Structure formats: structure tokens, C-alpha cells
Coordinates of C-alpha atoms in Angstrom, one line a residue:
X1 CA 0.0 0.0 0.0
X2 CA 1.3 3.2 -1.2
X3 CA 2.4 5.6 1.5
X4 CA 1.9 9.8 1.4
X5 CA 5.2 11.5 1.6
X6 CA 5.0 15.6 1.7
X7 CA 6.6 17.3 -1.1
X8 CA 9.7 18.5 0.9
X9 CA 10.7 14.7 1.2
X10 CA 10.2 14.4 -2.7
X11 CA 13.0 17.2 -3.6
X12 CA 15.0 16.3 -1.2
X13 CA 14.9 12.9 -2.9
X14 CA 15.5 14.4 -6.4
X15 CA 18.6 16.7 -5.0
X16 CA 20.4 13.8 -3.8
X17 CA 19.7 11.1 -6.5
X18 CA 20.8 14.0 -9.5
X19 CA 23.9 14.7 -7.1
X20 CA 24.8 11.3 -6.3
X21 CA 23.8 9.8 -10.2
X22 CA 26.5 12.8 -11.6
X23 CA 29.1 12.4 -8.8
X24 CA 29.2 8.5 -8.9
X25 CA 29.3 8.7 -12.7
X26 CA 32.4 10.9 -12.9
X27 CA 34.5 9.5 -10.0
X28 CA 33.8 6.0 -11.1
X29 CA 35.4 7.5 -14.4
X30 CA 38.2 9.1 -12.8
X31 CA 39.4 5.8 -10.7
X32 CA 39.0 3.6 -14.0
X33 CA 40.9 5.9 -16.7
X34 CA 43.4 7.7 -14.3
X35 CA 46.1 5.4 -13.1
X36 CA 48.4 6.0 -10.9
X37 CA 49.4 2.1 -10.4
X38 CA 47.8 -1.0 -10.8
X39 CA 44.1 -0.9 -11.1
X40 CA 41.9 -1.9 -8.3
X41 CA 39.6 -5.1 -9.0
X42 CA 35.8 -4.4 -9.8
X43 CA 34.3 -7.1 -8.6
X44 CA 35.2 -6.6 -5.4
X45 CA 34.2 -2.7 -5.2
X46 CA 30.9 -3.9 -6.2
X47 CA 31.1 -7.0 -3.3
X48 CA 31.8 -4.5 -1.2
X49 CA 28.9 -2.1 -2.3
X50 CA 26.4 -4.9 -1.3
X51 CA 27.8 -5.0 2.2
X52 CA 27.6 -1.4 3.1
X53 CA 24.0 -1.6 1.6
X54 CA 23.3 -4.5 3.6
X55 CA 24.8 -2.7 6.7
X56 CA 22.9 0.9 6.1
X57 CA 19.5 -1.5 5.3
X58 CA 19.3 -3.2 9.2
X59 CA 20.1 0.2 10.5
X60 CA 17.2 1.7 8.9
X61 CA 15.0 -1.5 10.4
X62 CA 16.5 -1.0 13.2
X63 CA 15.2 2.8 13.5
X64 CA 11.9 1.5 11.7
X65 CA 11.3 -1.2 14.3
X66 CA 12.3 0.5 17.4
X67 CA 14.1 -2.0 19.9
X68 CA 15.9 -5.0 19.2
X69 CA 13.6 -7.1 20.3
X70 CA 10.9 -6.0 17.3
X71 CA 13.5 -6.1 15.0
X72 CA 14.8 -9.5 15.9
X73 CA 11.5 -11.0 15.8
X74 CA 11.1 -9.2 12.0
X75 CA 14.8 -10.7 10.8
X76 CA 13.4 -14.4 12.0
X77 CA 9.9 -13.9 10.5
X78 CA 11.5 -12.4 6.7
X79 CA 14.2 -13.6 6.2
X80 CA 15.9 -16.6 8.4
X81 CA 12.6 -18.5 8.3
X82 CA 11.2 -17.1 4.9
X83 CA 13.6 -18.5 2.0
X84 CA 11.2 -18.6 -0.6
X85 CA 11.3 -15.0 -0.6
X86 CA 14.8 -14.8 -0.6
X87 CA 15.5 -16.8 -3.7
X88 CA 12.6 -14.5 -5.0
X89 CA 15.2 -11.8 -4.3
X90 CA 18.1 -13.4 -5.5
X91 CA 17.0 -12.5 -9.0
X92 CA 17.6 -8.9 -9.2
X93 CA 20.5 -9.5 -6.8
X94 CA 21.5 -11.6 -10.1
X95 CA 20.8 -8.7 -12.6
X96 CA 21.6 -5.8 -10.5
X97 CA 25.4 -7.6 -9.9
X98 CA 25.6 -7.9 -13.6
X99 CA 24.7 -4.0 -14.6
X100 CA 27.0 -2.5 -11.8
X101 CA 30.1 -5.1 -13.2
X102 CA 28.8 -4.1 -16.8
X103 CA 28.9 -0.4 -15.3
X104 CA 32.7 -0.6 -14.4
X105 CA 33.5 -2.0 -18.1
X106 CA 31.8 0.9 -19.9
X107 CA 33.2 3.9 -17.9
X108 CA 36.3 1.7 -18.6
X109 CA 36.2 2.2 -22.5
X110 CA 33.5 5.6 -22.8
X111 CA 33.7 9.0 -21.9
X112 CA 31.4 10.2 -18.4
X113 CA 29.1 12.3 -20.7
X114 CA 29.0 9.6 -23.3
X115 CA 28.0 6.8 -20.7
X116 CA 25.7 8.9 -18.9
X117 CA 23.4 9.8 -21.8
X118 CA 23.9 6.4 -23.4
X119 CA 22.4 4.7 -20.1
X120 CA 19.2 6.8 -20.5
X121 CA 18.2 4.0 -23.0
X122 CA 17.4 2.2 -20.1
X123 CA 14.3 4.1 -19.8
X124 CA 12.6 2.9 -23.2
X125 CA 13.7 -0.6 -21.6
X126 CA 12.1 -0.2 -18.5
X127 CA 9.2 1.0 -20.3
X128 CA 9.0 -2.1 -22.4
X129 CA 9.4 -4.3 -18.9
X130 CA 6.7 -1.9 -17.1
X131 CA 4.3 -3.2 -20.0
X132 CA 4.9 -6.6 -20.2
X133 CA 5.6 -7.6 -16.4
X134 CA 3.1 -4.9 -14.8
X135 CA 0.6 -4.7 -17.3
X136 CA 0.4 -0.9 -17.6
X137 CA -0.4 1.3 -20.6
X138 CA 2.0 4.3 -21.8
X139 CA 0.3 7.1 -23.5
X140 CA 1.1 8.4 -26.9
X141 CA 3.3 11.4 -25.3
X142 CA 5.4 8.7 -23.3
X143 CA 6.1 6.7 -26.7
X144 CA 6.9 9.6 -28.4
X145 CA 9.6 10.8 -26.0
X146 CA 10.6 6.7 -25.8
X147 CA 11.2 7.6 -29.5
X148 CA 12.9 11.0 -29.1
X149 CA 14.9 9.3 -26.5
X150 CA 16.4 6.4 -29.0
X151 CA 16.8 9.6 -31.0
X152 CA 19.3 11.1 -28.8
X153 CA 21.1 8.8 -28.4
X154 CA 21.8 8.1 -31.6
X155 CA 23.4 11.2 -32.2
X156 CA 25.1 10.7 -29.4
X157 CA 26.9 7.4 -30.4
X158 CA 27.1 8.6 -34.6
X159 CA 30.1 11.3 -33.7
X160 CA 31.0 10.4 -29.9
X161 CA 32.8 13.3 -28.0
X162 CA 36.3 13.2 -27.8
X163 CA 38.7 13.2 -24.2
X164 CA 42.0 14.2 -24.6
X165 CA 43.3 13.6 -21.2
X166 CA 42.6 10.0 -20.6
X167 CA 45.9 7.8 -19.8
X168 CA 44.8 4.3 -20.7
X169 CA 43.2 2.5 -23.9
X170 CA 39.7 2.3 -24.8
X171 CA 37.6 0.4 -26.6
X172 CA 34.1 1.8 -27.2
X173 CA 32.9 -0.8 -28.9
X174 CA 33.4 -2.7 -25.7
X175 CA 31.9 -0.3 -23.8
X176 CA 28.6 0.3 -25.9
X177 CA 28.1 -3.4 -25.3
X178 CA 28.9 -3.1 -21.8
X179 CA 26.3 -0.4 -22.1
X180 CA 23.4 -2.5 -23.8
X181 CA 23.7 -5.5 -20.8
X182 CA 23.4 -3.0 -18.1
X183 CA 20.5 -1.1 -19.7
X184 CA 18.9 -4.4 -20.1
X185 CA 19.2 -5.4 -16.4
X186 CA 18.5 -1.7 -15.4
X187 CA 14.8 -2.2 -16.6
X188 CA 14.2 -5.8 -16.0
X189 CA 15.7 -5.6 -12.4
X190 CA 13.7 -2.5 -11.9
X191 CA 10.8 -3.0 -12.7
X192 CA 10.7 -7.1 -11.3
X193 CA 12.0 -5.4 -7.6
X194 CA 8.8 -2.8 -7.7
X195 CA 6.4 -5.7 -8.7
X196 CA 7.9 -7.0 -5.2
X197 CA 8.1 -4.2 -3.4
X198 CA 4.6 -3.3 -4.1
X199 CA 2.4 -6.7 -4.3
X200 CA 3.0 -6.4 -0.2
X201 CA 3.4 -4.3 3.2
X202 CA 6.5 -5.9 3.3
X203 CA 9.1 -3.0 4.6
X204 CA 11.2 -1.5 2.0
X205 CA 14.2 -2.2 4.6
X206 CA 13.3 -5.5 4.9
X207 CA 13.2 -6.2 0.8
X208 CA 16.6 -4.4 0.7
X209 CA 18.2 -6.7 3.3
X210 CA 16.6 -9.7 1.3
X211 CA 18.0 -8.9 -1.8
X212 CA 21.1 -7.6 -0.4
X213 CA 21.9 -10.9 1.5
X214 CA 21.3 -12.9 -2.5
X215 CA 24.0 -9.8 -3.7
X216 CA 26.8 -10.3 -1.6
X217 CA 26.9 -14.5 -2.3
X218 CA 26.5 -13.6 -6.0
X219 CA 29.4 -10.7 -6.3
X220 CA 31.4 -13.0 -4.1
X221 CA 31.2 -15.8 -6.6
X222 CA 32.1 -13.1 -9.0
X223 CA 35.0 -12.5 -7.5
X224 CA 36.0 -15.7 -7.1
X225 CA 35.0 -16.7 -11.0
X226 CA 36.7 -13.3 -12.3
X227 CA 39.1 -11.9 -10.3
X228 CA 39.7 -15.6 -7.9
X229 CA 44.0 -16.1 -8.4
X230 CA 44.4 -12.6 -8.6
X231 CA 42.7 -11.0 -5.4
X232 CA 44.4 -14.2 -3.3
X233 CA 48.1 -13.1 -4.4
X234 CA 47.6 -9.5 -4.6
X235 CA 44.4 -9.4 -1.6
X236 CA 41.0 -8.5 -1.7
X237 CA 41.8 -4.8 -1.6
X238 CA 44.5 -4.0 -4.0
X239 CA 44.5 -0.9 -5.5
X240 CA 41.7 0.7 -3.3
X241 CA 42.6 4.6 -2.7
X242 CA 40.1 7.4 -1.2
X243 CA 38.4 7.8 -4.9
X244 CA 37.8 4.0 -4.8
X245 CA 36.3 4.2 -1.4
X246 CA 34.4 7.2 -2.4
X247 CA 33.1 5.6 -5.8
X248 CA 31.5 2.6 -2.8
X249 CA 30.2 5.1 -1.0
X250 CA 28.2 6.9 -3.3
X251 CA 27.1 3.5 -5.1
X252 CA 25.9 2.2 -1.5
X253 CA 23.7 5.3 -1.2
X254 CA 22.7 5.3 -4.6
X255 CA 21.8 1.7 -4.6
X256 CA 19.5 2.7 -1.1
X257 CA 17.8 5.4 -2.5
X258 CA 16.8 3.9 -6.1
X259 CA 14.4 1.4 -3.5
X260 CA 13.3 5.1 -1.8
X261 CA 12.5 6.3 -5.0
X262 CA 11.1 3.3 -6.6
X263 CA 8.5 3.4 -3.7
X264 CA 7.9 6.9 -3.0
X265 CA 8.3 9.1 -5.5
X266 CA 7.2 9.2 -9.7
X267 CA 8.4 9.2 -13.1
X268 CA 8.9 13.1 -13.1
X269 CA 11.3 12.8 -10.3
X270 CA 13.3 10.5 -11.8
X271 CA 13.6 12.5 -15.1
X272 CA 14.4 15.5 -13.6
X273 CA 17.2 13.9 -11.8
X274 CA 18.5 11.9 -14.4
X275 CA 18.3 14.9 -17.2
X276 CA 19.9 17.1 -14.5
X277 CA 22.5 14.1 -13.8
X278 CA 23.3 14.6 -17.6
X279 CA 24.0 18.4 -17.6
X280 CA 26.5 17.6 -14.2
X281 CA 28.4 15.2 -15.5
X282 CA 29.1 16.5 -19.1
X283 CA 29.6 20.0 -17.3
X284 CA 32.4 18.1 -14.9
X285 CA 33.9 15.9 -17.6
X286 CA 35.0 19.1 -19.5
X287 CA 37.2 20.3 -17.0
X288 CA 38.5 16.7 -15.5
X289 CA 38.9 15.3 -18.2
X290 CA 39.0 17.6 -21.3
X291 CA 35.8 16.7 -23.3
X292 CA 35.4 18.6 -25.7
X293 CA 31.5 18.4 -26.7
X294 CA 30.6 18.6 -30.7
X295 CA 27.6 19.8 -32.1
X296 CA 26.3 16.4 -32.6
X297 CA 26.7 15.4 -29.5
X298 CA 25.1 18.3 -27.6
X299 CA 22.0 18.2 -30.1
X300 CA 21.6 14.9 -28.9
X301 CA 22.3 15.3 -25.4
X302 CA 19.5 18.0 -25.4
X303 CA 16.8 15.3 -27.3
X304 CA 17.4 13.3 -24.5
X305 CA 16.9 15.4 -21.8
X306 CA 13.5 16.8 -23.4
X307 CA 12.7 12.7 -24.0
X308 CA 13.3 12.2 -20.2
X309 CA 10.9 15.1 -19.4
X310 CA 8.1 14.1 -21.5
X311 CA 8.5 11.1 -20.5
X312 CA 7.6 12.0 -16.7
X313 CA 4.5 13.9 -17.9
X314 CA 1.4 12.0 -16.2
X315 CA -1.0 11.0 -18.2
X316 CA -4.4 11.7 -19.3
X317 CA -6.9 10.5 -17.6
X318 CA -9.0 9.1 -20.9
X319 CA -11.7 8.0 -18.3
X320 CA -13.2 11.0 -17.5
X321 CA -15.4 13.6 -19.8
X322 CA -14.3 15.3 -22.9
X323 CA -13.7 18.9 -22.3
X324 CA -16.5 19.7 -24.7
X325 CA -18.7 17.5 -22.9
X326 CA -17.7 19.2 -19.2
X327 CA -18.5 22.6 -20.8
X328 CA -21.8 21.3 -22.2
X329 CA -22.8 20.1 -18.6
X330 CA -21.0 23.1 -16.5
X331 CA -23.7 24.9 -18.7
X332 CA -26.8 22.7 -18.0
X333 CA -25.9 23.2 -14.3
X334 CA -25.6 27.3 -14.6
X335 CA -28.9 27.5 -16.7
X336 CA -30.3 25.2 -14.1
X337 CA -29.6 27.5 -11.2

């Protein structure tokens, strides 16, 4: 059941997801194209990601429940004794470890701005996913800005902008595929965790800490599969610095409040954010990293943030009168009196 947040709550939401979506984008960039030694391992930034949510999740329960004794009784009912509803979370666990590994690969081999407006195709595929798993209709306007959208970023990827500071190889190819896994496990994970989230009371906290439990056995069997020989000669936590910390931190909290806004807030919200996580990041790439944005680029930058917008628009309600018909009765109803 869906619960009534006040509008302060809602902007305070959209501040810190634009802030933290731009930020994470660019200093993920800067720890995976700026070396200084030998590069730290992935898989177990994102391991580690899972345990800080996991951490932050029981100490919002804990807040939620009120005393230890509440909460304990809630951990026993929802998750220790309930494992049918943690292998239900164990998919996007699944899908979510894949896009934040596929994440890593693509800010390995494309520019910030490039990735960031790339990734927005996530939004036609979560549209598709909203249609088929939820059942929901998109008006005309919304397919038109899905359209607009694919648009974009086509422009985007025909003349990519170019960095002129970046010390290692790239290969974009490599990172557009990268790219098109993540955006496919963007909208599938998403939409499959609100079907969850909101076919129950469950707590929010409780579905995080259920999913995050499935995340941290799955990246840790990535890191064993990927990264196995090398993190036991070199240790778990080679090449971490305070940018690599940071990048953690801000993909913990960004990982908490994607469930916030999943369950509180709309589709308006979430474009502002992302449009105005667009405008940061190409903004911030110029001067760390010397992009230099073409016309192309730019032009399609700017389709998709007016995609993303439309795309929040609500809908009309197509249930209700014609205006010509509300007219003819407002009428009736004066004439009456």
C-alpha cells in the first residue's frame, strides 16, 4: 500500500539522486581511466557495495522497528525463516550484480558524458518491462519521448565526443556493449523489484536486506570466478585509494535510495534527476577530463533530456469527460440554477 510522503521529502529525494547519479558517474570515471598504479579489481568494489548496503539497510530496520527485540522478531519472520522470498530476491540481486560489473566495463572504455546519456536507453527498456511484467499502458506522449529518446542517443553514439586527457586505452565498442547488458538489467531488475516491493506491506528495509543478503553471495562468486587467483596473491583490496572508497560510498547510497524512490516518489522525479545528472556530469567531464562536446553530441544530449521530461509527464486520464462535454454540462448546471 502506497504511502503519502510531503513534497519537501520528494525534492529532497531528487537533489540527492541527480547529485549522487553525476558524482558517482564521474569519479567512477576518474578511478577507471586515471592510473596511478595497478588498477583496483571491480568485482570486489561492487562485493563490497552490497555489504555497506546490507549494513545501512538493518540500521534503517532497526530505526523502523524501534528496539531489538521488534527487530529481531522481524529478521526471523523475513528472512531466516522465509527462503522462498529470498531466492525471489536473488533475481535482481542476479541482474543488478551484472549491470553495476557491466557499469565498471563501460566507464572503462567511454567518456562520463558519453556513458551517462547512453544509459538513459534504459528508460525505453524499463518501459517495455513496465508493459509486459506490470501490465500498464503508456500514452502516446510517453512513446513519443521513448522515441525522441532512442533519437538522442543516436546522435550521441554517430560522432561520440572526444577526451584528450585519458591515460589508458579504450575500446568503445566494448563499452557500448557493456552499455546494452546494463541497460537491459537496469529495466528488468527495476521493474521485477517494484512488482515485489509493491504486491506487499513488506518493509522497504526488509526487501533491501533480502536482496542484499542474494547480492553479496553472488558478487562474491564473482569474484571468485573473475578476479579468484588474482585478489588471493595481490588481496581483496589491492589498489583501493580514497576515490575508490568514495566511488563505494556513493554506489551504496545510490543503490538505497533507487528502493526510496522506486516506492515513493514518480516518473517526473526520476527524469528530472536523471536529465539534471546529464547536464553535471558532461559539465564536470569538460574540465577533469578535457571533453570537448561537438555539435552532434550536444544536439543529442539535449533530445534526451527533453525525452526524459516528457517522459515524466502524467497522463491523461481518458476515463473521464471530454472537455467539450464538461463545458456542455457546466452549462446545463448554470442555466439550471
Amino acid at each position: 500500500m502506497a504511502e503519502k510522503v510531503s513534497v519537501v521529502f520528494k525534492v529532497y529525494c531528487l537533489t540527492v539522486m541527480t547529485l549522487v547519479a553525476a558524482t558517482y558517474t564521474v569519479a567512477l570515471r576518474y578511478t577507471r581511466t586515471i592510473s596511478t598504479g595497478d588498477m583496483y579489481f571491480s568485482t570486489t568494489a561492487v562485493c563490497i557495495t552490497e555489504v555497506i548496503k546490507l549494513i545501512l539497510s538493518l540500521g534503517m530496520l532497526t530505526k523502523e522497528s524501534g528496539s531489538l527485540l521488534r527487530l529481531k522478531n522481524t529478521i526471523a519472520e523475513n528472512i531466516i525463516f522465509s527462503p522462498k522470498e529470498l531466492l525471489k530476491l536473488s533475481v535482481p540481486s542476479i541482474v543488478y550484480a551484472i549491470q553495476n560489473n557491466m557499469a565498471f566495463v563501460a566507464l572503462s572504455n567511454l567518456d562520463a558524458a558519453v556513458y551517462q546519456v547512453t544509459y538513459q536507453l534504459k528508460i525505453p527498456c524499463t518501459a517495455l518491462c513496465t508493459v509486459l511484467m506490470l501490465n500498464r499502458s503508456l500514452s502516446r506522449l510517453q512513446w513519443f519521448s521513448v522515441f525522441m529518446l532512442c533519437a538522442g542517443v543516436t546522435l550521441v553514439q554517430w560522432k561520440p565526443a572526444e577526451a584528450t586527457k585519458v591515460q589508458v586505452e579504450q575500446d568503445p565498442i566494448v563499452g557500448f556493449i557493456a552499455i546494452a547488458i546494463a541497460v537491459l538489467c537496469s529495466g528488468f531488475a527495476g521493474v521485477y523489484f517494484e512488482k515485489v516491493l509493491k504486491s506487499s506491506d513488506t518493509s522497504l528495509w526488509v526487501r533491501n536486506i533480502q536482496m542484499y543478503l542474494s547480492g553479496i553471495v553472488i558478487t562474491l562468486i564473482g569474484v571468485y570466478i573473475t578476479d579468484g587467483e588474482a585478489v588471493l596473491v595481490k588481496g581483496f583490496f589491492f589498489g583501493y585509494t580514497p576515490w575508490v572508497c568514495f566511488v563505494i560510498f556513493l554506489a551504496s547510497v545510490g543503490g538505497l535510495y533507487t528502493s526510496v524512490v522506486v516506492k515513493y516518489t514518480d516518473n517526473i522525479m526520476k527524469g528530472f534527476s536523471a536529465a539534471a545528472a546529464i547536464v553535471l556530469s558532461t559539465v564536470a567531464s569538460v574540465f577533469l577530463f578535457g571533453l570537448k562536446i561537438t555539435i552532434t553530441f550536444a544536439s543529442g544530449a539535449l533530445l534526451v533530456c527533453v525525452s526524459i521530461y516528457l517522459y515524466g509527464l502524467p497522463k491523461q486520464d481518458t476515463t473521464k469527460l471530454d472537455p467539450k462535454d464538461k463545458d456542455r454540462e457546466l452549462k446545463q448546471k448554470l442555466i439550471a440554477v
